[in-house]
């Protein structure tokens, strides 16, 4: 049975540490969370695990499920779904909130419906996709919950596809929304860029026959360098919220704000929060790509150990203008069993500091390790009797 193994603390070649303090931040938002995905450091957390209604930020989960199906070949961008008259009746007009302005019996591609979901926040587009994929919106919500559990959203539940108020059946936390954003960006980078960076989208026509063009509501686009997603949300119950991401100089931050009181406050606070994340914190290099950090024991392999190396230049996040003291250790689920592929992620470098808590960075196998031959396995079995 595998267990968590922790190697003795290691010393990294770092600059002489200086005194550091966590940069202060004050926000009117009752819920606020920001994480540096490059290092795993949580820079700020306020009400991060409090359950709350997501409003249209729930559409991120709908988009993720569809991205996943596209990646697996279970769905195609040019596949079309019909707008059922009953669905149109429920999701058009002022009573329906944000819409894509679909028409009854219209045949619309998955690609255009996704633009309707991500760019226009169309409640109608979400339901048409849900019904086209799963037959009913309730069945699609089951898919959302299955995928949510699979990617580690431990404190969220979805009762519908668009985040419309449903007497508390749909709820999320800021930490889970940040995880959802991270998984979307990392697992589906091309689809993420294609849909979330779109500045506007046109669908439907006015009474005069003119195309209806609506702008992306993302408050960071065009205001913060490197901003490229994700999703706003607003209902009377939830207030104004936003889950956003931006990348600058190799650092990617994900932020969540919720419970703000106005459209304009959401814009100003989102920009201020993201700019604070990039300005008050910096990346601190610790291990160069390819450098061996430690070795780990291998079970039933042609070699008894394998080197653990950095798969990329590894950095941690520290307050700007300081060089905070850190401790470092290597952890992995062991014993590691052969065969092992070169470059396989088999351990983590865990960095701890007083300012950012734990930051977890990947370590990979330096070389491939083949499975031991028959006699090697017999010898290993004998040796285990005396271990």
mmCIF file of N, CA, C and O in Angstrom, residues 72-111:
data_model
loop_
_atom_site.group_PDB
_atom_site.id
_atom_site.type_symbol
_atom_site.label_atom_id
_atom_site.label_comp_id
_atom_site.label_asym_id
_atom_site.label_seq_id
_atom_site.Cartn_x
_atom_site.Cartn_y
_atom_site.Cartn_z
ATOM 1 N N UNK A 72 -12.845 15.098 -25.867
ATOM 2 C CA UNK A 72 -12.982 13.642 -25.952
ATOM 3 C C UNK A 72 -13.652 13.181 -27.245
ATOM 4 O O UNK A 72 -13.798 11.979 -27.465
ATOM 5 N N UNK A 73 -14.083 14.121 -28.084
ATOM 6 C CA UNK A 73 -14.752 13.758 -29.324
ATOM 7 C C UNK A 73 -16.206 13.370 -29.155
ATOM 8 O O UNK A 73 -16.827 12.846 -30.084
ATOM 9 N N UNK A 74 -16.778 13.648 -27.985
ATOM 10 C CA UNK A 74 -18.184 13.317 -27.737
ATOM 11 C C UNK A 74 -19.127 14.394 -28.261
ATOM 12 O O UNK A 74 -20.353 14.219 -28.265
ATOM 13 N N UNK A 75 -18.554 15.497 -28.720
ATOM 14 C CA UNK A 75 -19.322 16.632 -29.205
ATOM 15 C C UNK A 75 -18.462 17.343 -30.240
ATOM 16 O O UNK A 75 -17.232 17.299 -30.169
ATOM 17 N N UNK A 76 -19.095 18.003 -31.209
ATOM 18 C CA UNK A 76 -18.356 18.742 -32.228
ATOM 19 C C UNK A 76 -18.840 20.189 -32.261
ATOM 20 O O UNK A 76 -20.015 20.478 -32.026
ATOM 21 N N UNK A 77 -17.912 21.104 -32.567
ATOM 22 C CA UNK A 77 -18.259 22.519 -32.580
ATOM 23 C C UNK A 77 -19.312 22.845 -33.629
ATOM 24 O O UNK A 77 -20.126 23.752 -33.445
ATOM 25 N N UNK A 78 -19.303 22.106 -34.748
ATOM 26 C CA UNK A 78 -20.275 22.406 -35.798
ATOM 27 C C UNK A 78 -21.589 21.635 -35.639
ATOM 28 O O UNK A 78 -22.493 21.752 -36.470
ATOM 29 N N UNK A 79 -21.700 20.847 -34.588
ATOM 30 C CA UNK A 79 -22.951 20.132 -34.298
ATOM 31 C C UNK A 79 -24.027 21.142 -33.921
ATOM 32 O O UNK A 79 -23.760 22.124 -33.227
ATOM 33 N N UNK A 80 -25.245 20.928 -34.388
ATOM 34 C CA UNK A 80 -26.311 21.904 -34.154
ATOM 35 C C UNK A 80 -27.404 21.351 -33.256
ATOM 36 O O UNK A 80 -27.723 20.168 -33.303
ATOM 37 N N UNK A 81 -27.965 22.250 -32.443
ATOM 38 C CA UNK A 81 -29.106 21.922 -31.589
ATOM 39 C C UNK A 81 -30.253 22.881 -31.897
ATOM 40 O O UNK A 81 -30.038 24.071 -32.174
ATOM 41 N N UNK A 82 -31.463 22.353 -31.823
ATOM 42 C CA UNK A 82 -32.652 23.148 -32.105
ATOM 43 C C UNK A 82 -33.131 23.837 -30.821
ATOM 44 O O UNK A 82 -33.110 23.253 -29.739
ATOM 45 N N UNK A 83 -33.569 25.067 -30.980
ATOM 46 C CA UNK A 83 -34.139 25.815 -29.864
ATOM 47 C C UNK A 83 -35.601 25.396 -29.726
ATOM 48 O O UNK A 83 -36.442 25.744 -30.566
ATOM 49 N N UNK A 84 -35.913 24.635 -28.697
ATOM 50 C CA UNK A 84 -37.287 24.186 -28.489
ATOM 51 C C UNK A 84 -38.168 25.389 -28.167
ATOM 52 O O UNK A 84 -37.765 26.273 -27.397
ATOM 53 N N UNK A 85 -39.381 25.466 -28.742
ATOM 54 C CA UNK A 85 -40.257 26.606 -28.457
ATOM 55 C C UNK A 85 -40.507 26.807 -26.964
ATOM 56 O O UNK A 85 -40.586 27.956 -26.499
ATOM 57 N N UNK A 86 -40.620 25.708 -26.210
ATOM 58 C CA UNK A 86 -40.848 25.820 -24.767
ATOM 59 C C UNK A 86 -39.651 26.475 -24.076
ATOM 60 O O UNK A 86 -39.808 27.240 -23.114
ATOM 61 N N UNK A 87 -38.444 26.128 -24.556
ATOM 62 C CA UNK A 87 -37.233 26.720 -23.983
ATOM 63 C C UNK A 87 -37.165 28.204 -24.312
ATOM 64 O O UNK A 87 -36.847 29.037 -23.450
ATOM 65 N N UNK A 88 -37.481 28.549 -25.544
ATOM 66 C CA UNK A 88 -37.490 29.958 -25.939
ATOM 67 C C UNK A 88 -38.504 30.733 -25.107
ATOM 68 O O UNK A 88 -38.219 31.847 -24.644
ATOM 69 N N UNK A 89 -39.685 30.174 -24.909
ATOM 70 C CA UNK A 89 -40.723 30.849 -24.145
ATOM 71 C C UNK A 89 -40.260 31.165 -22.722
ATOM 72 O O UNK A 89 -40.524 32.228 -22.181
ATOM 73 N N UNK A 90 -39.521 30.210 -22.124
ATOM 74 C CA UNK A 90 -39.042 30.401 -20.750
ATOM 75 C C UNK A 90 -37.881 31.381 -20.679
ATOM 76 O O UNK A 90 -37.748 32.117 -19.704
ATOM 77 N N UNK A 91 -37.044 31.421 -21.705
ATOM 78 C CA UNK A 91 -35.786 32.146 -21.601
ATOM 79 C C UNK A 91 -35.665 33.264 -22.630
ATOM 80 O O UNK A 91 -34.632 33.417 -23.275
ATOM 81 N N UNK A 92 -36.716 34.042 -22.798
ATOM 82 C CA UNK A 92 -36.596 35.251 -23.608
ATOM 83 C C UNK A 92 -37.336 36.383 -22.900
ATOM 84 O O UNK A 92 -38.201 36.159 -22.050
ATOM 85 N N UNK A 93 -36.957 37.591 -23.257
ATOM 86 C CA UNK A 93 -37.590 38.750 -22.658
ATOM 87 C C UNK A 93 -36.963 39.141 -21.330
ATOM 88 O O UNK A 93 -36.074 38.460 -20.811
ATOM 89 N N UNK A 94 -37.417 40.245 -20.749
ATOM 90 C CA UNK A 94 -36.823 40.766 -19.503
ATOM 91 C C UNK A 94 -36.832 39.776 -18.346
ATOM 92 O O UNK A 94 -35.946 39.801 -17.489
ATOM 93 N N UNK A 95 -37.825 38.898 -18.312
ATOM 94 C CA UNK A 95 -37.945 37.939 -17.203
ATOM 95 C C UNK A 95 -36.838 36.896 -17.219
ATOM 96 O O UNK A 95 -36.636 36.185 -16.230
ATOM 97 N N UNK A 96 -36.114 36.793 -18.332
ATOM 98 C CA UNK A 96 -35.142 35.714 -18.499
ATOM 99 C C UNK A 96 -33.710 36.131 -18.205
ATOM 100 O O UNK A 96 -32.794 35.332 -18.376
ATOM 101 N N UNK A 97 -33.485 37.364 -17.776
ATOM 102 C CA UNK A 97 -32.126 37.806 -17.517
ATOM 103 C C UNK A 97 -31.338 37.956 -18.813
ATOM 104 O O UNK A 97 -31.897 38.291 -19.865
ATOM 105 N N UNK A 98 -30.046 37.687 -18.753
ATOM 106 C CA UNK A 98 -29.187 37.812 -19.936
ATOM 107 C C UNK A 98 -29.554 36.750 -20.970
ATOM 108 O O UNK A 98 -29.734 35.578 -20.623
ATOM 109 N N UNK A 99 -29.665 37.152 -22.222
ATOM 110 C CA UNK A 99 -30.006 36.198 -23.273
ATOM 111 C C UNK A 99 -29.111 36.398 -24.486
ATOM 112 O O UNK A 99 -28.498 37.449 -24.673
ATOM 113 N N UNK A 100 -29.099 35.365 -25.328
ATOM 114 C CA UNK A 100 -28.380 35.392 -26.600
ATOM 115 C C UNK A 100 -29.291 35.878 -27.721
ATOM 116 O O UNK A 100 -28.846 36.072 -28.840
ATOM 117 N N UNK A 101 -30.575 36.031 -27.408
ATOM 118 C CA UNK A 101 -31.595 36.406 -28.385
ATOM 119 C C UNK A 101 -31.779 35.325 -29.447
ATOM 120 O O UNK A 101 -31.774 35.591 -30.651
ATOM 121 N N UNK A 102 -31.923 34.102 -28.972
ATOM 122 C CA UNK A 102 -32.241 32.986 -29.857
ATOM 123 C C UNK A 102 -33.698 33.084 -30.305
ATOM 124 O O UNK A 102 -34.504 33.792 -29.693
ATOM 125 N N UNK A 103 -34.033 32.328 -31.356
ATOM 126 C CA UNK A 103 -35.401 32.285 -31.874
ATOM 127 C C UNK A 103 -35.937 30.863 -31.781
ATOM 128 O O UNK A 103 -35.167 29.896 -31.868
ATOM 129 N N UNK A 104 -37.251 30.690 -31.623
ATOM 130 C CA UNK A 104 -37.817 29.339 -31.540
ATOM 131 C C UNK A 104 -37.574 28.550 -32.815
ATOM 132 O O UNK A 104 -37.661 29.084 -33.925
ATOM 133 N N UNK A 105 -37.212 27.262 -32.629
ATOM 134 C CA UNK A 105 -36.938 26.301 -33.711
ATOM 135 C C UNK A 105 -35.670 26.619 -34.501
ATOM 136 O O UNK A 105 -35.383 25.953 -35.498
ATOM 137 N N UNK A 106 -34.905 27.604 -34.062
ATOM 138 C CA UNK A 106 -33.639 27.934 -34.710
ATOM 139 C C UNK A 106 -32.625 26.811 -34.475
ATOM 140 O O UNK A 106 -32.547 26.238 -33.393
ATOM 141 N N UNK A 107 -31.855 26.483 -35.508
ATOM 142 C CA UNK A 107 -30.776 25.496 -35.391
ATOM 143 C C UNK A 107 -29.467 26.255 -35.190
ATOM 144 O O UNK A 107 -29.056 27.038 -36.051
ATOM 145 N N UNK A 108 -28.798 26.007 -34.069
ATOM 146 C CA UNK A 108 -27.601 26.779 -33.710
ATOM 147 C C UNK A 108 -26.458 25.827 -33.383
ATOM 148 O O UNK A 108 -26.653 24.825 -32.682
ATOM 149 N N UNK A 109 -25.264 26.129 -33.871
ATOM 150 C CA UNK A 109 -24.103 25.265 -33.639
ATOM 151 C C UNK A 109 -23.636 25.358 -32.193
ATOM 152 O O UNK A 109 -23.861 26.356 -31.495
ATOM 153 N N UNK A 110 -22.952 24.305 -31.758
ATOM 154 C CA UNK A 110 -22.348 24.291 -30.422
ATOM 155 C C UNK A 110 -21.388 25.462 -30.271
ATOM 156 O O UNK A 110 -21.339 26.126 -29.225
ATOM 157 N N UNK A 111 -20.618 25.751 -31.323
ATOM 158 C CA UNK A 111 -19.666 26.860 -31.265
ATOM 159 C C UNK A 111 -20.365 28.182 -30.967
ATOM 160 O O UNK A 111 -19.956 28.931 -30.068
#
